[in-house]
mmCIF file of C-alpha atoms in Angstrom:
data_model
loop_
_atom_site.group_PDB
_atom_site.id
_atom_site.type_symbol
_atom_site.label_atom_id
_atom_site.label_comp_id
_atom_site.label_asym_id
_atom_site.label_seq_id
_atom_site.Cartn_x
_atom_site.Cartn_y
_atom_site.Cartn_z
ATOM 1 C CA MET A 1 -14.419 232.513 -131.435
ATOM 2 C CA SER A 2 -13.073 229.171 -130.385
ATOM 3 C CA CYS A 3 -15.247 226.299 -130.937
ATOM 4 C CA PHE A 4 -15.127 223.272 -128.507
ATOM 5 C CA SER A 5 -17.373 220.389 -127.647
ATOM 6 C CA LEU A 6 -16.945 217.178 -125.742
ATOM 7 C CA LYS A 7 -17.466 215.102 -128.758
ATOM 8 C CA GLY A 8 -15.269 217.146 -131.007
ATOM 9 C CA ILE A 9 -15.717 220.320 -133.105
ATOM 10 C CA GLU A 10 -18.537 219.017 -135.355
ATOM 11 C CA MET A 11 -21.376 218.008 -132.871
ATOM 12 C CA TYR A 12 -24.674 219.563 -133.429
ATOM 13 C CA SER A 13 -26.928 219.897 -136.563
ATOM 14 C CA ILE A 14 -28.967 222.960 -137.104
ATOM 15 C CA LYS A 15 -32.010 221.013 -136.181
ATOM 16 C CA ASP A 16 -30.301 220.279 -132.910
ATOM 17 C CA LEU A 17 -29.612 223.970 -132.346
ATOM 18 C CA GLU A 18 -33.392 224.771 -133.075
ATOM 19 C CA ARG A 19 -34.454 222.175 -130.440
ATOM 20 C CA LEU A 20 -31.934 223.423 -127.829
ATOM 21 C CA THR A 21 -32.380 227.116 -128.241
ATOM 22 C CA GLY A 22 -35.964 227.618 -129.470
ATOM 23 C CA ILE A 23 -34.648 229.544 -132.490
ATOM 24 C CA LYS A 24 -36.027 228.380 -135.763
ATOM 25 C CA ALA A 25 -33.528 227.005 -138.136
ATOM 26 C CA HIS A 26 -34.361 229.548 -140.811
ATOM 27 C CA THR A 27 -33.847 232.347 -138.294
ATOM 28 C CA ILE A 28 -30.409 230.861 -137.389
ATOM 29 C CA ARG A 29 -29.595 230.803 -141.135
ATOM 30 C CA MET A 30 -30.760 234.365 -141.449
ATOM 31 C CA TRP A 31 -28.664 235.579 -138.443
ATOM 32 C CA GLU A 32 -25.628 233.725 -139.815
ATOM 33 C CA LYS A 33 -25.946 235.448 -143.089
ATOM 34 C CA ARG A 34 -26.795 238.951 -142.081
ATOM 35 C CA TYR A 35 -25.152 239.480 -138.773
ATOM 36 C CA GLY A 36 -22.468 236.767 -138.671
ATOM 37 C CA ILE A 37 -23.580 235.616 -135.304
ATOM 38 C CA ILE A 38 -21.866 232.285 -135.489
ATOM 39 C CA GLU A 39 -19.873 230.611 -138.164
ATOM 40 C CA PRO A 40 -20.714 227.046 -138.653
ATOM 41 C CA LYS A 41 -18.313 224.296 -139.871
ATOM 42 C CA ARG A 42 -19.502 222.400 -142.935
ATOM 43 C CA THR A 43 -19.176 218.874 -143.931
ATOM 44 C CA GLU A 44 -17.938 217.807 -147.235
ATOM 45 C CA THR A 45 -21.615 217.555 -148.508
ATOM 46 C CA ASN A 46 -21.985 221.247 -147.231
ATOM 47 C CA ILE A 47 -24.156 220.327 -144.317
ATOM 48 C CA ARG A 48 -23.944 222.957 -141.157
ATOM 49 C CA THR A 49 -22.284 221.475 -137.980
ATOM 50 C CA TYR A 50 -22.028 223.420 -134.681
ATOM 51 C CA CYS A 51 -20.219 223.045 -131.246
ATOM 52 C CA ASP A 52 -20.999 223.645 -127.641
ATOM 53 C CA THR A 53 -19.604 227.426 -127.945
ATOM 54 C CA ASP A 54 -22.105 228.073 -130.745
ATOM 55 C CA VAL A 55 -25.047 226.679 -128.611
ATOM 56 C CA LYS A 56 -24.155 228.818 -125.497
ATOM 57 C CA LYS A 57 -23.826 231.891 -127.485
ATOM 58 C CA LEU A 58 -27.351 231.425 -129.098
ATOM 59 C CA LEU A 59 -28.841 230.586 -126.020
ATOM 60 C CA ASN A 60 -27.599 233.950 -124.515
ATOM 61 C CA ILE A 61 -28.672 235.667 -127.583
ATOM 62 C CA ALA A 62 -32.181 234.081 -127.204
ATOM 63 C CA VAL A 63 -32.447 235.273 -123.650
ATOM 64 C CA LEU A 64 -31.494 238.801 -124.489
ATOM 65 C CA ASN A 65 -33.612 238.979 -127.567
ATOM 66 C CA LYS A 66 -36.694 237.787 -125.656
ATOM 67 C CA HIS A 67 -36.282 240.664 -123.347
ATOM 68 C CA GLY A 68 -36.222 243.371 -126.107
ATOM 69 C CA LEU A 69 -32.653 243.685 -127.203
ATOM 70 C CA ARG A 70 -32.216 243.728 -130.979
ATOM 71 C CA ILE A 71 -30.526 241.214 -132.828
ATOM 72 C CA SER A 72 -28.437 244.071 -134.740
ATOM 73 C CA LYS A 73 -27.062 245.200 -131.556
ATOM 74 C CA LEU A 74 -26.284 241.786 -130.018
ATOM 75 C CA ALA A 75 -24.494 240.727 -133.038
ATOM 76 C CA ASN A 76 -21.771 243.401 -132.188
ATOM 77 C CA LEU A 77 -21.160 242.014 -128.729
ATOM 78 C CA SER A 78 -18.375 239.389 -127.699
ATOM 79 C CA ASP A 79 -19.351 236.148 -125.893
ATOM 80 C CA GLN A 80 -18.215 237.809 -122.566
ATOM 81 C CA GLU A 81 -20.315 240.893 -123.213
ATOM 82 C CA LEU A 82 -23.330 238.782 -123.965
ATOM 83 C CA ARG A 83 -22.796 236.795 -120.735
ATOM 84 C CA GLU A 84 -22.458 240.014 -118.686
ATOM 85 C CA LYS A 85 -25.707 241.365 -120.068
ATOM 86 C CA VAL A 86 -27.653 238.253 -119.207
ATOM 87 C CA VAL A 87 -26.392 238.807 -115.682
ATOM 88 C CA SER A 88 -27.133 242.474 -115.539
ATOM 89 C CA LEU A 89 -30.613 242.036 -116.792
ATOM 90 C CA ASN A 90 -31.316 239.709 -113.749
ATOM 91 C CA VAL A 91 -33.754 237.650 -115.619
ATOM 92 C CA GLY A 92 -31.872 234.334 -115.277
ATOM 93 C CA LEU A 93 -34.381 232.667 -112.958
ATOM 94 C CA ASN A 94 -37.666 234.507 -113.847
ATOM 95 C CA THR A 95 -39.317 232.360 -116.241
ATOM 96 C CA SER A 96 -39.230 228.699 -117.044
ATOM 97 C CA SER A 97 -37.990 229.048 -120.572
ATOM 98 C CA VAL A 98 -34.994 231.169 -119.385
ATOM 99 C CA GLN A 99 -34.332 228.677 -116.605
ATOM 100 C CA ILE A 100 -34.200 225.809 -119.151
ATOM 101 C CA GLU A 101 -31.690 227.711 -121.099
ATOM 102 C CA HIS A 102 -29.526 228.069 -118.012
ATOM 103 C CA LEU A 103 -30.012 224.240 -117.340
ATOM 104 C CA ILE A 104 -28.808 223.500 -120.787
ATOM 105 C CA ILE A 105 -25.605 225.753 -120.570
ATOM 106 C CA SER A 106 -24.964 224.300 -117.220
ATOM 107 C CA MET A 107 -25.250 220.809 -118.843
ATOM 108 C CA ILE A 108 -22.862 221.711 -121.711
ATOM 109 C CA ASP A 109 -20.188 223.089 -119.205
ATOM 110 C CA MET A 110 -20.961 220.345 -116.696
ATOM 111 C CA ASP A 111 -21.219 223.186 -114.093
ATOM 112 C CA GLU A 112 -22.688 221.384 -111.072
ATOM 113 C CA ILE A 113 -22.871 224.675 -108.966
ATOM 114 C CA LYS A 114 -24.878 226.668 -111.565
ATOM 115 C CA PHE A 115 -27.109 223.578 -112.434
ATOM 116 C CA GLU A 116 -27.920 223.217 -108.538
ATOM 117 C CA SER A 117 -28.292 226.944 -108.208
ATOM 118 C CA VAL A 118 -31.181 226.999 -110.772
ATOM 119 C CA LEU A 119 -32.919 223.905 -109.331
ATOM 120 C CA ASN A 120 -32.740 225.075 -105.806
ATOM 121 C CA ARG A 121 -34.073 228.422 -106.464
ATOM 122 C CA SER A 122 -36.986 227.196 -108.391
ATOM 123 C CA ILE A 123 -37.688 224.629 -105.608
ATOM 124 C CA ILE A 124 -37.709 227.392 -102.940
ATOM 125 C CA LYS A 125 -39.931 229.596 -105.033
ATOM 126 C CA ASN A 126 -42.252 226.955 -106.585
ATOM 127 C CA GLY A 127 -41.941 223.853 -104.554
ATOM 128 C CA PHE A 128 -40.477 220.491 -105.543
ATOM 129 C CA GLU A 129 -43.224 218.999 -107.465
ATOM 130 C CA GLU A 130 -43.963 222.064 -109.476
ATOM 131 C CA THR A 131 -40.159 222.265 -110.241
ATOM 132 C CA VAL A 132 -40.130 218.848 -111.578
ATOM 133 C CA LYS A 133 -43.311 219.185 -113.594
ATOM 134 C CA ASN A 134 -42.604 222.721 -115.073
ATOM 135 C CA LEU A 135 -38.849 222.861 -115.244
ATOM 136 C CA LEU A 136 -37.219 219.734 -115.295
ATOM 137 C CA PHE A 137 -39.645 217.637 -117.573
ATOM 138 C CA PRO A 138 -39.642 220.399 -120.185
ATOM 139 C CA PHE A 139 -35.881 220.524 -119.931
ATOM 140 C CA PHE A 140 -35.627 216.794 -120.597
ATOM 141 C CA ASP A 141 -38.187 216.903 -123.280
ATOM 142 C CA ARG A 142 -35.958 219.424 -125.017
ATOM 143 C CA ILE A 143 -32.794 217.583 -124.834
ATOM 144 C CA GLY A 144 -34.396 214.052 -124.960
ATOM 145 C CA VAL A 145 -34.204 213.413 -128.655
ATOM 146 C CA LEU A 146 -30.525 214.770 -128.789
ATOM 147 C CA TRP A 147 -29.639 211.971 -126.307
ATOM 148 C CA GLN A 148 -31.283 209.242 -128.303
ATOM 149 C CA THR A 149 -29.437 210.577 -131.539
ATOM 150 C CA GLY A 150 -26.149 210.884 -129.743
ATOM 151 C CA SER A 151 -25.918 214.497 -130.317
ATOM 152 C CA ILE A 152 -25.272 215.027 -126.687
ATOM 153 C CA SER A 153 -22.195 213.296 -125.221
ATOM 154 C CA PRO A 154 -22.676 210.409 -122.650
ATOM 155 C CA ALA A 155 -20.729 212.428 -120.221
ATOM 156 C CA GLN A 156 -23.175 215.353 -120.298
ATOM 157 C CA GLU A 157 -26.104 212.905 -120.010
ATOM 158 C CA HIS A 158 -24.791 211.128 -116.865
ATOM 159 C CA PHE A 159 -23.843 214.460 -115.391
ATOM 160 C CA VAL A 160 -27.425 215.823 -115.594
ATOM 161 C CA SER A 161 -29.081 212.618 -114.986
ATOM 162 C CA ASN A 162 -27.202 211.774 -111.809
ATOM 163 C CA LEU A 163 -27.779 215.318 -110.425
ATOM 164 C CA VAL A 164 -31.536 215.046 -111.016
ATOM 165 C CA ARG A 165 -31.657 211.580 -109.699
ATOM 166 C CA GLN A 166 -30.096 212.386 -106.374
ATOM 167 C CA LYS A 167 -32.821 215.180 -105.934
ATOM 168 C CA LEU A 168 -35.406 212.695 -106.556
ATOM 169 C CA PHE A 169 -34.022 210.149 -104.319
ATOM 170 C CA VAL A 170 -33.633 212.624 -101.503
ATOM 171 C CA ALA A 171 -37.257 214.144 -101.783
ATOM 172 C CA THR A 172 -38.603 210.570 -101.763
ATOM 173 C CA ASP A 173 -36.715 209.546 -98.703
ATOM 174 C CA ARG A 174 -38.089 212.451 -96.879
ATOM 175 C CA ILE A 175 -41.737 211.136 -97.291
ATOM 176 C CA VAL A 176 -42.810 209.284 -94.127
ATOM 177 C CA PRO A 177 -44.733 206.325 -95.396
ATOM 178 C CA GLU A 178 -48.177 205.650 -93.894
ATOM 179 C CA SER A 179 -48.516 202.294 -91.848
ATOM 180 C CA ASN A 180 -52.068 201.414 -93.228
ATOM 181 C CA ILE A 181 -51.834 197.629 -94.036
ATOM 182 C CA LYS A 182 -54.671 198.154 -96.566
ATOM 183 C CA THR A 183 -52.695 200.513 -98.644
ATOM 184 C CA SER A 184 -52.325 199.289 -102.272
ATOM 185 C CA THR A 185 -48.899 198.225 -103.419
ATOM 186 C CA PHE A 186 -47.214 199.749 -106.606
ATOM 187 C CA VAL A 187 -44.142 198.186 -108.232
ATOM 188 C CA PHE A 188 -42.067 200.520 -110.155
ATOM 189 C CA PHE A 189 -39.522 199.161 -112.866
ATOM 190 C CA LEU A 190 -38.032 199.604 -116.277
ATOM 191 C CA HIS A 191 -37.528 196.536 -118.594
ATOM 192 C CA ASP A 192 -33.865 195.295 -119.249
ATOM 193 C CA HIS A 193 -33.331 197.481 -122.339
ATOM 194 C CA GLU A 194 -34.604 200.688 -120.764
ATOM 195 C CA LEU A 195 -32.376 203.224 -119.152
ATOM 196 C CA HIS A 196 -34.293 206.558 -118.795
ATOM 197 C CA GLU A 197 -35.170 206.600 -115.235
ATOM 198 C CA ILE A 198 -36.088 210.054 -114.202
ATOM 199 C CA GLY A 199 -39.778 209.954 -115.083
ATOM 200 C CA LEU A 200 -40.180 206.663 -113.330
ATOM 201 C CA LEU A 201 -38.562 208.299 -110.234
ATOM 202 C CA PHE A 202 -41.046 211.187 -110.246
ATOM 203 C CA TYR A 203 -43.928 208.889 -110.679
ATOM 204 C CA HIS A 204 -42.636 206.919 -107.808
ATOM 205 C CA TYR A 205 -42.500 210.015 -105.625
ATOM 206 C CA ILE A 206 -46.121 210.964 -106.366
ATOM 207 C CA ALA A 207 -47.284 207.526 -105.488
ATOM 208 C CA LYS A 208 -45.424 207.491 -102.224
ATOM 209 C CA LYS A 209 -46.484 211.064 -101.392
ATOM 210 C CA TRP A 210 -50.129 209.962 -101.714
ATOM 211 C CA GLY A 211 -49.699 207.211 -99.373
ATOM 212 C CA MET A 212 -49.232 204.233 -101.695
ATOM 213 C CA LYS A 213 -46.979 201.352 -100.617
ATOM 214 C CA THR A 214 -44.246 201.190 -102.990
ATOM 215 C CA LEU A 215 -41.442 198.835 -104.250
ATOM 216 C CA TYR A 216 -38.921 200.496 -106.423
ATOM 217 C CA LEU A 217 -36.854 198.268 -108.562
ATOM 218 C CA GLY A 218 -35.400 200.795 -111.029
ATOM 219 C CA GLN A 219 -33.952 200.409 -114.468
ATOM 220 C CA ILE A 220 -32.910 197.310 -116.472
ATOM 221 C CA VAL A 221 -35.132 194.790 -114.698
ATOM 222 C CA PRO A 222 -35.118 191.224 -116.286
ATOM 223 C CA PHE A 223 -38.606 189.797 -116.747
ATOM 224 C CA GLU A 224 -37.360 186.663 -114.670
ATOM 225 C CA ASP A 225 -37.146 189.077 -111.731
ATOM 226 C CA LEU A 226 -40.570 190.515 -112.263
ATOM 227 C CA VAL A 227 -42.025 186.948 -112.193
ATOM 228 C CA GLU A 228 -40.196 186.379 -108.737
ATOM 229 C CA VAL A 229 -41.716 189.685 -107.500
ATOM 230 C CA HIS A 230 -45.095 188.389 -108.495
ATOM 231 C CA SER A 231 -44.817 185.398 -106.446
ATOM 232 C CA LYS A 232 -43.704 187.114 -103.342
ATOM 233 C CA VAL A 233 -45.333 190.461 -103.359
ATOM 234 C CA LYS A 234 -48.623 190.129 -105.440
ATOM 235 C CA PRO A 235 -48.694 193.925 -106.003
ATOM 236 C CA GLN A 236 -52.271 195.394 -107.134
ATOM 237 C CA TYR A 237 -50.420 197.921 -109.437
ATOM 238 C CA LEU A 238 -47.367 198.054 -111.712
ATOM 239 C CA PHE A 239 -45.849 201.101 -113.427
ATOM 240 C CA THR A 240 -43.242 201.078 -116.243
ATOM 241 C CA SER A 241 -42.165 203.347 -118.908
ATOM 242 C CA PHE A 242 -40.964 202.863 -122.633
ATOM 243 C CA THR A 243 -38.785 205.655 -124.010
ATOM 244 C CA ALA A 244 -36.147 203.795 -125.766
ATOM 245 C CA GLY A 245 -36.815 202.692 -129.387
ATOM 246 C CA MET A 246 -37.158 199.008 -129.716
ATOM 247 C CA GLU A 247 -37.718 196.729 -132.842
ATOM 248 C CA GLU A 248 -41.171 196.622 -134.333
ATOM 249 C CA GLY A 249 -43.597 194.569 -132.094
ATOM 250 C CA TRP A 250 -41.139 194.085 -129.167
ATOM 251 C CA ILE A 251 -42.958 196.466 -126.788
ATOM 252 C CA ALA A 252 -46.414 195.216 -127.514
ATOM 253 C CA ASN A 253 -45.077 191.639 -126.981
ATOM 254 C CA TYR A 254 -43.383 192.503 -123.836
ATOM 255 C CA ILE A 255 -46.723 194.195 -122.506
ATOM 256 C CA GLY A 256 -48.738 190.998 -123.501
ATOM 257 C CA LYS A 257 -46.392 188.920 -121.491
ATOM 258 C CA LEU A 258 -46.595 191.237 -118.471
ATOM 259 C CA SER A 259 -50.249 191.267 -118.627
ATOM 260 C CA GLN A 260 -50.509 187.548 -118.569
ATOM 261 C CA GLU A 261 -48.077 187.327 -115.735
ATOM 262 C CA TYR A 262 -49.995 189.858 -113.654
ATOM 263 C CA LYS A 263 -53.537 188.909 -114.624
ATOM 264 C CA ASP A 264 -55.111 190.290 -111.432
ATOM 265 C CA ALA A 265 -52.961 193.511 -111.345
ATOM 266 C CA THR A 266 -53.464 196.793 -113.114
ATOM 267 C CA ILE A 267 -50.469 197.959 -115.305
ATOM 268 C CA PHE A 268 -49.797 201.612 -115.863
ATOM 269 C CA ILE A 269 -47.435 202.469 -118.740
ATOM 270 C CA SER A 270 -46.077 205.868 -119.881
ATOM 271 C CA GLY A 271 -43.286 207.170 -122.090
ATOM 272 C CA PHE A 272 -42.872 208.345 -125.650
ATOM 273 C CA GLN A 273 -43.051 204.742 -127.005
ATOM 274 C CA ALA A 274 -46.131 203.792 -125.131
ATOM 275 C CA ASN A 275 -48.137 206.515 -126.789
ATOM 276 C CA ASN A 276 -47.551 204.752 -130.169
ATOM 277 C CA LEU A 277 -49.372 201.610 -128.974
ATOM 278 C CA VAL A 278 -52.805 201.155 -130.534
ATOM 279 C CA GLU A 279 -54.259 197.901 -128.794
ATOM 280 C CA LEU A 280 -53.586 197.111 -125.084
ATOM 281 C CA PRO A 281 -54.532 194.311 -122.911
ATOM 282 C CA LYS A 282 -57.574 194.991 -120.670
ATOM 283 C CA ASN A 283 -55.555 195.365 -117.475
ATOM 284 C CA VAL A 284 -52.895 197.890 -119.219
ATOM 285 C CA GLN A 285 -53.492 201.464 -118.972
ATOM 286 C CA ILE A 286 -51.585 204.434 -120.655
ATOM 287 C CA VAL A 287 -50.847 207.292 -118.155
ATOM 288 C CA LYS A 288 -50.698 210.621 -120.238
ATOM 289 C CA ASP A 289 -48.972 212.989 -117.790
ATOM 290 C CA ILE A 290 -48.284 213.613 -114.201
ATOM 291 C CA GLU A 291 -51.833 215.261 -113.599
ATOM 292 C CA HIS A 292 -53.461 212.090 -115.116
ATOM 293 C CA PHE A 293 -51.508 209.928 -112.720
ATOM 294 C CA LYS A 294 -52.336 212.200 -109.522
ATOM 295 C CA ASP A 295 -56.109 211.569 -110.665
ATOM 296 C CA ILE A 296 -55.524 207.943 -110.647
ATOM 297 C CA ILE A 297 -53.688 207.862 -107.368
ATOM 298 C CA LYS A 298 -56.338 209.902 -105.810
ATOM 299 C CA GLU A 299 -59.051 207.568 -106.886
ATOM 300 C CA ILE A 300 -57.095 204.581 -105.638
ATOM 301 C CA ALA A 301 -56.552 206.309 -102.270
ATOM 302 C CA ASN A 302 -60.395 207.058 -101.906
#
């Protein structure tokens, strides 16, 4: 089996494989030893390393194993035979967990047609909002840590992010805004060290869908620009997210400055880093998830 990755042969750790495939590390080790499923490379310190080919093979095995095929049988199949069995089972788009595995393979191969096919079929069957909430968010959650640790190449990250970003922009543009002058104004933005925009785009979509007036500033917004927005727009609400790790105390200090600048506004924050904050200014509120935000929006709309 040839081993290839965009970043070179040694790309993933066994923990990376566990996160991507959903197969426990000890199970992967057992399959390696007992069945020779994959043959990892090893560093000088004897640490296992894996490549894209290993990930795709394990993802296909995971799909087949979940549908009752025994690992002892799967171990004797070639990569091509595994792929053919996945197709013949016709299970590729039946459950969100299998859909996620197909999205991961599409990301690894940078296969736009396959990625779009999985998304579009889910949207047709379940609707746009449910697809984002139940398919894309879990997908990004599964691979998110790998982006931050550099286990996934920048090319793969940009490929996936741009495809999803396009979907969100198109869906948001299709919403016809209400003309009610009393509608509350939301400003959506990310600070000047934050690049992870997908979640912010979906929260923006929800706010606009529920009739809010929105101003979308996007990623890497300098604080000075927020000061200018405050002077011109005077929004009632702000929404931002903290995903990227920063030096200790930076996020709390930033939120404090934001709270002071927008004393009369309510500031909603989300993201992995936001959940680690203990004390918040009175006008700052953590948004736990999409359903929580929808409850907030409904309350504001009424």
